[in-house]
Coordinates of C-alpha atoms in Angstrom, one line a residue:
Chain A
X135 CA -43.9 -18.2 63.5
X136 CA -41.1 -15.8 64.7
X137 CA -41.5 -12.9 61.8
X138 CA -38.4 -10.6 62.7
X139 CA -39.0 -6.9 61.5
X140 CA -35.5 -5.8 59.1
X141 CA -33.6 -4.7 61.6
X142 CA -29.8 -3.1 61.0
X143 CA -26.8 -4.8 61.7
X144 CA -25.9 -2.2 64.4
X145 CA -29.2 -1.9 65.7
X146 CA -29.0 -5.7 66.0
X147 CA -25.9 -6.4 67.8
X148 CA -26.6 -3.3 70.1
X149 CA -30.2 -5.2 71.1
X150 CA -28.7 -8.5 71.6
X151 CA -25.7 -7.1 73.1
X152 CA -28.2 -5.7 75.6
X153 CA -30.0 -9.2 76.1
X154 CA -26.8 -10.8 76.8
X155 CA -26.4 -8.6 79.5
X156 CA -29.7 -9.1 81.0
X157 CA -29.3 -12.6 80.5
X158 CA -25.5 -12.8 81.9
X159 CA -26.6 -10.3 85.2
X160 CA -29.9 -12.5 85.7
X161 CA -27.7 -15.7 85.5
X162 CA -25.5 -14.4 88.4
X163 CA -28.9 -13.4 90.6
X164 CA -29.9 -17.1 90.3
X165 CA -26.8 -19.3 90.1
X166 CA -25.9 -17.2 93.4
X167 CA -29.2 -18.6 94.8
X168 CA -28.8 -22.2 93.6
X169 CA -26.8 -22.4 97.1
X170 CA -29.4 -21.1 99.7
X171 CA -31.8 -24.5 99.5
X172 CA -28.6 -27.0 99.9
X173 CA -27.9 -25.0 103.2
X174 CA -30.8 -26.4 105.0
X175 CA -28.8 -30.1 103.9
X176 CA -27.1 -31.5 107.3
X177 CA -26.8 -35.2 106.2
X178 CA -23.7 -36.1 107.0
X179 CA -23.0 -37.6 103.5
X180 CA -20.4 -37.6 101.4
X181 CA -19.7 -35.0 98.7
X182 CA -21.0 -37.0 95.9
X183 CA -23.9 -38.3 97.3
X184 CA -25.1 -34.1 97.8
X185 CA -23.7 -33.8 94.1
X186 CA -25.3 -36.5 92.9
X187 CA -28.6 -35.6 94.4
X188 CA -28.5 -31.8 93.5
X189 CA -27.8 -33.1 89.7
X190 CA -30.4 -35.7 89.7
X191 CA -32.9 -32.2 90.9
X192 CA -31.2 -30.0 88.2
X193 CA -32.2 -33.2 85.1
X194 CA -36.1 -33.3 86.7
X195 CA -35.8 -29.4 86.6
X196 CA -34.9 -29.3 83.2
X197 CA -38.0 -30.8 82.4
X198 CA -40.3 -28.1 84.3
X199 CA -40.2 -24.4 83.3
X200 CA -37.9 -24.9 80.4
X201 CA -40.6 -27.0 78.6
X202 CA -42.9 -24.6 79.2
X203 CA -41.1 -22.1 77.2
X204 CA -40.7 -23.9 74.3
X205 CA -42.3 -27.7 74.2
X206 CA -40.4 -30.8 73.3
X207 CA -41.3 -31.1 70.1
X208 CA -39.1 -27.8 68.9
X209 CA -36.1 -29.8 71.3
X210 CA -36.2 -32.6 69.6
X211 CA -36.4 -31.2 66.4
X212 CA -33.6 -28.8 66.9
X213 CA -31.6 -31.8 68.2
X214 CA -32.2 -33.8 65.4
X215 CA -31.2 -30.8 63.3
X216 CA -28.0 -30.7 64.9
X217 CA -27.0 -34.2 65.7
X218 CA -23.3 -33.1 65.4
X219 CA -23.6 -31.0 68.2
X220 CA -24.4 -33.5 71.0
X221 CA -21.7 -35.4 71.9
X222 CA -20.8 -31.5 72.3
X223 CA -22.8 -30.6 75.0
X224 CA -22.5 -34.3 76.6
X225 CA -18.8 -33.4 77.1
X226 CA -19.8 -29.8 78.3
X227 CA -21.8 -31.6 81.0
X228 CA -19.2 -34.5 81.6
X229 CA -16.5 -31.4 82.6
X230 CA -19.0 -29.6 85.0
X231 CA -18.9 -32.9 86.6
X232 CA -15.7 -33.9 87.3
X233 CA -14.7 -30.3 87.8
X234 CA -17.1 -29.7 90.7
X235 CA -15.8 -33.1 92.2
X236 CA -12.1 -31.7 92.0
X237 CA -13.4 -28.7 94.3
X238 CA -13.8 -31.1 96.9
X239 CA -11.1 -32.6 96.8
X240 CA -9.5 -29.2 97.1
X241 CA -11.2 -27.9 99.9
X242 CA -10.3 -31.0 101.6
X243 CA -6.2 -30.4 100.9
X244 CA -5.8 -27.0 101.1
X245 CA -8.7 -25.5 102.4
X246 CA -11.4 -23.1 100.5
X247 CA -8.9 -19.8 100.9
X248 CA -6.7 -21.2 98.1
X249 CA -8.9 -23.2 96.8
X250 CA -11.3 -20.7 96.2
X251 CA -9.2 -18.0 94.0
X252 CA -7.8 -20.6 92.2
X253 CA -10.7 -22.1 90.5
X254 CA -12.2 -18.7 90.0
X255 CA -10.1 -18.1 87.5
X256 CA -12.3 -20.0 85.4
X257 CA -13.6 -17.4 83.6
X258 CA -10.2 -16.3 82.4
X259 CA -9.4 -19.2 80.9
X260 CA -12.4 -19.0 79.0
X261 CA -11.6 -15.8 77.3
X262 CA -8.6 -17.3 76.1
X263 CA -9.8 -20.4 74.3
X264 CA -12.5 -17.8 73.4
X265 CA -9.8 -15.6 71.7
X266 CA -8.1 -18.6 70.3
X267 CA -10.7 -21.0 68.6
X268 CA -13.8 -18.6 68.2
X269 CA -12.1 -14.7 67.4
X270 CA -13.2 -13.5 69.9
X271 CA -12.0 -9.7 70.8
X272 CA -10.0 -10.1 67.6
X273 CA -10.3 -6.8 65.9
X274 CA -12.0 -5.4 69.2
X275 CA -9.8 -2.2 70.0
X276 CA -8.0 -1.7 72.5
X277 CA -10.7 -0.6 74.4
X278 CA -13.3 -3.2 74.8
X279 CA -10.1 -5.9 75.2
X280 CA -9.3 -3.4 78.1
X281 CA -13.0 -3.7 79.3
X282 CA -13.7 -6.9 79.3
X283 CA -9.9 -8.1 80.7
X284 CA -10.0 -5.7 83.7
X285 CA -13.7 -6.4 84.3
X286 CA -13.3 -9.8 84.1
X287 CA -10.1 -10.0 86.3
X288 CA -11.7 -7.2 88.8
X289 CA -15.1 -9.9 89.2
X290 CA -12.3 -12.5 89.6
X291 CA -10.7 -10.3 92.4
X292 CA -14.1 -9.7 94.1
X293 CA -15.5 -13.0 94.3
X294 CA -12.2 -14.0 95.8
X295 CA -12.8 -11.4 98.6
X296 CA -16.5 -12.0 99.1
X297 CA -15.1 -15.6 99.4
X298 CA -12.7 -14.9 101.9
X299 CA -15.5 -12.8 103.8
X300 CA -17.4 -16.1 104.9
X301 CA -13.9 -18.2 105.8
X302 CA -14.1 -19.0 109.2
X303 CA -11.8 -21.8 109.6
X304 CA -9.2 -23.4 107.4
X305 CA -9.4 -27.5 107.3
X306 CA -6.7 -28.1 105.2
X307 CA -4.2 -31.1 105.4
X308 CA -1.1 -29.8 104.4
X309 CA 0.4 -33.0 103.3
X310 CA -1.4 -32.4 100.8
X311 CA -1.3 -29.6 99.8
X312 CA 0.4 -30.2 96.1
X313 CA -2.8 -32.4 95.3
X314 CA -5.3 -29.6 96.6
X315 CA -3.6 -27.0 94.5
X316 CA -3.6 -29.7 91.5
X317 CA -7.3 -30.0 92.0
X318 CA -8.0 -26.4 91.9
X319 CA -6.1 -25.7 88.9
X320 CA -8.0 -28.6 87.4
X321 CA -11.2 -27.4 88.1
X322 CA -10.5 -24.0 86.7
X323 CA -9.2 -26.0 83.4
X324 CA -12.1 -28.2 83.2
X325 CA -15.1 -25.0 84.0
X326 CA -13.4 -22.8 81.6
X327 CA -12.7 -25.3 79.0
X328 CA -16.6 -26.3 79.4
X329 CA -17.5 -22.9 77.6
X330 CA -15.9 -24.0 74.4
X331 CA -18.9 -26.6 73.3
X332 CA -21.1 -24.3 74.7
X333 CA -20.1 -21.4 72.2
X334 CA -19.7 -24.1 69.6
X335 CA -23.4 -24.9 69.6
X336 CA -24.3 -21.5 69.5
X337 CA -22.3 -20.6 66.1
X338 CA -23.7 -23.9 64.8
X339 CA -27.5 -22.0 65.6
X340 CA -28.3 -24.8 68.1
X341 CA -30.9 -23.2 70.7
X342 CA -29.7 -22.8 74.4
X343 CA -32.4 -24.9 75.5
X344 CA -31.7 -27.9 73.4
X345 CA -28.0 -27.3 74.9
X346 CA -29.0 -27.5 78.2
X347 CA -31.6 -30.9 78.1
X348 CA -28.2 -32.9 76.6
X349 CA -26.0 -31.1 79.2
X350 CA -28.0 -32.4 82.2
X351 CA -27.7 -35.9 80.7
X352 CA -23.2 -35.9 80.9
X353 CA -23.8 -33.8 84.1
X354 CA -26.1 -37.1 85.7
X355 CA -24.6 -39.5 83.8
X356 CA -20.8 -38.8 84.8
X357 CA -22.0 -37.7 88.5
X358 CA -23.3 -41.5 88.8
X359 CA -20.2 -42.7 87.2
X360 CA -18.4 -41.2 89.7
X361 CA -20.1 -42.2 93.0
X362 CA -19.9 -45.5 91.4
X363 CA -16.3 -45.6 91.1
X364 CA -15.3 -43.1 94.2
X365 CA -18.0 -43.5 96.4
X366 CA -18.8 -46.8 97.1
X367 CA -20.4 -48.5 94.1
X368 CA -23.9 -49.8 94.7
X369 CA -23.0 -49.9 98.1
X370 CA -22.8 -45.6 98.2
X371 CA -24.8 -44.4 101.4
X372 CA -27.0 -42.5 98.5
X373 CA -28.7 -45.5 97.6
X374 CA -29.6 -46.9 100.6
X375 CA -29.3 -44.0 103.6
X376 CA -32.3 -43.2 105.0
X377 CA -31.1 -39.8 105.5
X378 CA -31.2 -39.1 101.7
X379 CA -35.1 -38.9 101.4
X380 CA -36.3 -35.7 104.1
X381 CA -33.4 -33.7 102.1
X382 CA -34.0 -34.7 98.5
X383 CA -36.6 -32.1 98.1
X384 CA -33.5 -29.2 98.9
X385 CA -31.6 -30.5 96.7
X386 CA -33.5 -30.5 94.2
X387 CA -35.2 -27.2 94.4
X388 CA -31.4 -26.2 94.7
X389 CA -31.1 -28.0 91.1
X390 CA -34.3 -26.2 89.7
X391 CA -32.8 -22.8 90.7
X392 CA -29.6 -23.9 89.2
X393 CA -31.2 -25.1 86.1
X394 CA -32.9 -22.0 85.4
X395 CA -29.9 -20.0 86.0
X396 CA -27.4 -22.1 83.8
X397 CA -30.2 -21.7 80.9
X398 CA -29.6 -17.7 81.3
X399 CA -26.1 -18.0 81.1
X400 CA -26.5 -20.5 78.1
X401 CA -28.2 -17.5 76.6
X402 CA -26.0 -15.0 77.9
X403 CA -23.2 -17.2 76.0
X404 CA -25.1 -17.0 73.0
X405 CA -25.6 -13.3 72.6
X406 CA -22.7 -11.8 74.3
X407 CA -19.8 -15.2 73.9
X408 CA -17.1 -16.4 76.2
X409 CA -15.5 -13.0 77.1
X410 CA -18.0 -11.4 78.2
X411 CA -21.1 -13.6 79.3
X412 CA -19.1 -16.0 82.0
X413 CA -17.9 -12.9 83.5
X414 CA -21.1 -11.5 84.3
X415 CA -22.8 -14.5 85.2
X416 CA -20.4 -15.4 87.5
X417 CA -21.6 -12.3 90.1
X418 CA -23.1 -15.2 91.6
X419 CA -20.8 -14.8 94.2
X420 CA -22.3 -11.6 95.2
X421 CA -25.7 -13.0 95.2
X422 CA -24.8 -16.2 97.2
X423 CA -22.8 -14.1 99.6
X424 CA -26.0 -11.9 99.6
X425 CA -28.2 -15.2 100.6
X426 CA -25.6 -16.3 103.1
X427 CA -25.5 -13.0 104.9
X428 CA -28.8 -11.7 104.7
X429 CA -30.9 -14.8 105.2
X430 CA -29.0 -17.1 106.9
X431 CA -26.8 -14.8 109.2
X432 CA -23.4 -15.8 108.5
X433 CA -21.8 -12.7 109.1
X434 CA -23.2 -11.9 112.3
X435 CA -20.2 -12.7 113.9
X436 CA -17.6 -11.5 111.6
X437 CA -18.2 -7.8 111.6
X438 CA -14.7 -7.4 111.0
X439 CA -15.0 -8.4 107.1
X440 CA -17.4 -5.9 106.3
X441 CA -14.7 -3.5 105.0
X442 CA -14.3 -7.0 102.6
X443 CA -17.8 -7.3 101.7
X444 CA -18.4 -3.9 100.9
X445 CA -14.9 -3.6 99.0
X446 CA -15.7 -6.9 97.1
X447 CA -19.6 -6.2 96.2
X448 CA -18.0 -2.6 94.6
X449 CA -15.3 -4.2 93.0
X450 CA -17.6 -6.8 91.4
X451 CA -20.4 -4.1 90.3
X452 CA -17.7 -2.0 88.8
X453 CA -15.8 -5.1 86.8
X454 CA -19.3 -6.1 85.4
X455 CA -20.2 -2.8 84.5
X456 CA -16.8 -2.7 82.2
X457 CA -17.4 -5.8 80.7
X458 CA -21.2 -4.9 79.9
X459 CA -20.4 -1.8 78.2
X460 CA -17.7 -2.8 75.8
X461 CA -20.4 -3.6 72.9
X462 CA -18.6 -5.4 69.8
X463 CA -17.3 -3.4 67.0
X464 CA -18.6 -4.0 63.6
X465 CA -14.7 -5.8 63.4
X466 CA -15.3 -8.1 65.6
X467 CA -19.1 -9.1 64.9
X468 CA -17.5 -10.0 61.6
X469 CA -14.9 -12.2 63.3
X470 CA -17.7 -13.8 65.0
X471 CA -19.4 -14.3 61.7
X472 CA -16.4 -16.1 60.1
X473 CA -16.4 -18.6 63.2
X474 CA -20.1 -19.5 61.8
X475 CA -19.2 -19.7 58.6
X476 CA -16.6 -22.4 59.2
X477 CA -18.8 -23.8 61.5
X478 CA -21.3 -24.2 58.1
X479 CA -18.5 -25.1 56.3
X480 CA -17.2 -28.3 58.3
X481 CA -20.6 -29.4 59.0
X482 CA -22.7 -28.7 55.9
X483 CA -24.5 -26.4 57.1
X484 CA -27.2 -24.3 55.8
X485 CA -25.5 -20.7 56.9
X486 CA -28.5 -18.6 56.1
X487 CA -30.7 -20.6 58.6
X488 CA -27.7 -20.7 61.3
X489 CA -27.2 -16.8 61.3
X490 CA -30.6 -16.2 61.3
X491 CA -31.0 -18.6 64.4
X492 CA -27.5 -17.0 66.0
X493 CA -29.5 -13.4 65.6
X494 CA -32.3 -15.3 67.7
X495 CA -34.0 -15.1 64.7
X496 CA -34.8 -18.8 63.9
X497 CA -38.4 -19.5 62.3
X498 CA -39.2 -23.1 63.3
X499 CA -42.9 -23.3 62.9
X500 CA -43.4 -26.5 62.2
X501 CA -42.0 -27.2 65.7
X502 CA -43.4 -24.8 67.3
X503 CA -46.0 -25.2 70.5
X504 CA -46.5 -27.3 73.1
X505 CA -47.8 -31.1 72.2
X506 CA -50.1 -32.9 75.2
X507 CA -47.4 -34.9 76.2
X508 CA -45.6 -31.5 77.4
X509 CA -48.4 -30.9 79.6
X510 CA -47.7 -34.5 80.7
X511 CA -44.3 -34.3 81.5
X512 CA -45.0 -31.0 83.6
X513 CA -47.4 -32.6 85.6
X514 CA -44.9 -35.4 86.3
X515 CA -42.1 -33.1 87.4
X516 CA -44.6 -30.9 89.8
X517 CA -45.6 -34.4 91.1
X518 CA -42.3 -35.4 92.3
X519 CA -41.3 -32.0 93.3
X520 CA -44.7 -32.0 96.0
X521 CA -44.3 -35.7 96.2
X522 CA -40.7 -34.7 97.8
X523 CA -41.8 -31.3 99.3
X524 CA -44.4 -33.5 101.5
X525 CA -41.4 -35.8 102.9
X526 CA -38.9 -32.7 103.4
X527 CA -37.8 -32.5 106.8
X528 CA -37.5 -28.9 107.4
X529 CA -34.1 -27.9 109.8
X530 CA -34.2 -25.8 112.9
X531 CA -31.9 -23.3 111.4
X532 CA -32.1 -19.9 111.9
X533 CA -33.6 -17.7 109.0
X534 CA -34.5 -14.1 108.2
X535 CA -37.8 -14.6 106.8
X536 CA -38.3 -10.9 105.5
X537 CA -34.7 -11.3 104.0
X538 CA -35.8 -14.8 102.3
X539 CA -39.1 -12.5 100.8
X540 CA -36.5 -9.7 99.1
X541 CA -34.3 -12.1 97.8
X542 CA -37.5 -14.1 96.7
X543 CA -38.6 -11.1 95.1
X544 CA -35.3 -10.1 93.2
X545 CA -34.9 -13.4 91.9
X546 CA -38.7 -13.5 90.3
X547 CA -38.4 -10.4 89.0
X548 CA -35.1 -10.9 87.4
X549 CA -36.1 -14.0 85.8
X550 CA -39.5 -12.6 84.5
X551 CA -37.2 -9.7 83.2
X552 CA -35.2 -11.8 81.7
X553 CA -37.8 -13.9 80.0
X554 CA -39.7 -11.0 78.6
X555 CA -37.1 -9.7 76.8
X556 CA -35.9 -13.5 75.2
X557 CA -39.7 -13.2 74.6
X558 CA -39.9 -10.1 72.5
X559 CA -36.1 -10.4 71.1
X560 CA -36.0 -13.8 70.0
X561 CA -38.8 -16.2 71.4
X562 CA -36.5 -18.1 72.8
X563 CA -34.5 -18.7 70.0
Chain B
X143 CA -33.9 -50.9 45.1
X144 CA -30.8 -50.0 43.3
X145 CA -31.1 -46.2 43.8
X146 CA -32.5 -46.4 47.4
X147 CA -29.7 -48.4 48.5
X148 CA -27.7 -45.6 47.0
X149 CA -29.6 -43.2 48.9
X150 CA -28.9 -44.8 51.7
X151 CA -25.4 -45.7 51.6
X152 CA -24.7 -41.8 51.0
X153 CA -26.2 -41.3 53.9
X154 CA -24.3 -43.6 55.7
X155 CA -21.5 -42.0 54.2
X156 CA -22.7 -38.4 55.6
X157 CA -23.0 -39.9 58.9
X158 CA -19.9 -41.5 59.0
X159 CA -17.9 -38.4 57.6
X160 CA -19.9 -36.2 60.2
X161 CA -18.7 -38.5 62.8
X162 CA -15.4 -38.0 61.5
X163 CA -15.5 -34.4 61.3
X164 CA -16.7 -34.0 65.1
X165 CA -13.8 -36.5 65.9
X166 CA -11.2 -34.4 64.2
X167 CA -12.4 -31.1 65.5
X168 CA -9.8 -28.9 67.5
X169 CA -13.7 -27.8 69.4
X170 CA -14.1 -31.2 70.4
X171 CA -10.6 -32.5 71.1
X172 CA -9.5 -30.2 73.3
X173 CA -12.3 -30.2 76.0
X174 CA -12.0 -33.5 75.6
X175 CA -8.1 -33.9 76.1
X176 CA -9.2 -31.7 79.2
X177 CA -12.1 -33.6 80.6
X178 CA -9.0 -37.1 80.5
X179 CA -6.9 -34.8 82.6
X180 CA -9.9 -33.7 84.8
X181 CA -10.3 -37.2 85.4
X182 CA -6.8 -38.3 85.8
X183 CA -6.1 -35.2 89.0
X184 CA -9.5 -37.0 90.4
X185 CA -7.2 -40.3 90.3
X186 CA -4.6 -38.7 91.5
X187 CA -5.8 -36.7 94.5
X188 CA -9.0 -39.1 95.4

């Protein structure tokens, strides 16, 4: 079904360079956003109950607009295809887990102005096991390594001032403070390290979308684990509190948004790797800061970290812009392409098929289009989403409606952006 | 019957040395090795 016109090898890394970007920039715009619906959450339960919730939203999710875009059938054949690869991405989504729990736990110790710039680092870490198990910037010159490590380290920078732009009070306990600084670190170690199966099942031609439906099943699965064990057992106030219905339907629209936004950075992964798309699509920052602000007003009062916002927002545009523009050499593509060849080599793998498919250039026709029970499965997910909408109790918190309409706006249009060119590119390959 | 069961124990063998490979695979190990330490600082500081 997907006929791909010749194209040149520089023509083609230069094209999907340029969708990696779009996908990495339009990852940031709606991870950023994934935060606005949990705002209007005032529960009063624990962290892992709201976790638990907002993951449970993000595994329905996965079943909505990502099934429209290509239908279960192609899913499930591509998994089947690449059976090796899911204990993979059940690990990727077993880290996110435990990793977004630690950040809890650090908040709670030391309070979110260390926390904060210590888990960001994230994205660093990536670039080294990026470097070290997948070649990547190996036989980049010196200037794209410059690129991408002051970019990346100038978006670290920024999103640590935009962070410390919406600090109004520090609740740390400094008792325990050695634990809050462990979890932190952890958290970094466990969100960075997560990029290495997702890389992995890219080299191995595995489709982000494929990726992403195992992913959510870890991410629930250890989430429930974990309430289990931390939170109560059976006994957890998210079983049984009556509170958790009227704000389900937040956090799971917070999930969908999430979803959505995890599946462009899955792509942005893809076409751009490690280095350079976890650096871009973790602007979010700027875009939650942007939600925060804007819509919900939480710098009224704080006019005096202005000088921060403005500094970080720059800061952030600039590092992006660095690591966008360092395009790989024709060196390093073929440093990439030995990483799939050993990938074929240790698995078996036809290598003709998995290039093609790591070009976005995967023909799967006999897998291709939607099968009635798709159509089944999307009505089942809109149900719940209404059935949850209709017992939503909306807060009395203020909100900048025109705000909420712009931001509303930017998001759709990023995402349809975004989708046209997978479209065009790769159909979704 | 003889070469089917052939068939199939080669595939059993496939799927037992793909098993092995993931097992054995630096990719897998070390996000692995992390994900026990992630889960040990969760002991630690819960």
């Amino acid at each position: 079904m997907t006929t791909q016109p010749a194209t040149a090898p520089g023509t083609l890394v230069r094209s999907t360079h340029a969708l990696g970007v779009l996908c990495g920039v339009c990852a940031g715009v709606w991870l950023g956003a994934a935060e606005a619906p949990t705002k209007l959450v005032n529960s009063g339960l624990s962290p892992y109950a709201i976790s638990l919730c907002m993951v449970a939203g993000v595994f329905v999710a996965r079943w909505s607009l990502p099934t429209l875009l290509k239908g279960t059938r192609s899913v499930f054949a591509d998994l089947s295809r690449s059976r090796q690869l899911i204990p993979f991405a059940v690990l990727a989504g077993m880290l996110w887990a435990v990793a977004n729990t630690l950040t809890v736990f650090a908040i709670r110790d030391v309070g979110l102005a260390i926390a904060f710039p210590l888990w960001n680092t994230n994205s660093l870490v990536g670039i080294l096991w990026g470097r070290l198990l997948f070649g990547e910037l190996k036989g980049a010159g010196a200037a794209n390594v410059a690129k991408v490590l002051l970019g990346s380290t100038a978006i670290v920078a920024a999103a640590v001032m935009l962070g410390f732009s919406t600090m109004h009070q520090n609740s740390a306990h400094p008792a325990h403070a050695l634990h809050g600084i462990l979890a932190a670190a952890g958290a970094s170690l466990l969100w960075g390290s997560m990029y290495i199966p997702y890389r992995k099942a890219y080299l191995s031609g595995m489709n982000p979308l494929s990726f992403v439906t195992v992913f959510t099943v870890g991410e629930l699965g250890t989430m429930l684990a974990l309430v289990l064990v931390f939170d109560g057992g059976t006994h957890a106030a998210v079983f049984h509190s009556p509170a958790v219905e009227p704000m389900l339907f937040w956090l799971f629209l917070g999930g969908f948004v999430w979803v959505i936004g995890d599946i462009f950075q899955q792509f942005a992964t893809k076409y751009l790797g490690i280095g350079r798309g976890i650096p871009l699509s973790n602007t979010n920052q700027l875009w939650g800061l942007a939600w925060g602000a804007l819509v919900f007003g939480e710098l009224a009062h704080n006019r005096e970290s202005m000088l921060l916002v403005v500094g970080g927002s720059l800061v952030m545009i600039l590092g992006a812009i660095a690591v966008s523009s360092a395009i790989a050499t024709a060196r390093e593509s073929h440093n990439t392409v030995s990483a799939i060849e050993r990938e074929c080599g240790r698995y078996q793998l036809d290598q003709d098929a998995v290039k093609r498919a790591f070009d976005g250039q995967s023909s799967d026709t006999a897998a291709s289009g939607r099968a009635w029970w798709d159509w089944l499965i999307l009505a089942i997910v809109t149900a719940v989403f209404v059935i949850l909408a209709a017992k939503a109790r909306v807060p009395s918190l203020a909100m900048n409606f025109a705000w909420t309409g712009v931001l509303t706006v930017v998001l759709v249009a990023s995402a349809v952006a975004c989708l046209w060119g997978l479209w065009r590119t790769t159909r979704f390959s | 019957m003889v070469a089917q069961s052939q068939e199939g124990a080669e595939a059993g063998m496939k799927t037992t040395s793909k098993i092995w490979c993931v097992l054995t695979d630096s990719h897998f190990l070390i996000p692995l090795a992390v994900f026990v330490v992630g889960v040990a600082m969760l002991i630690a500081v819960h």
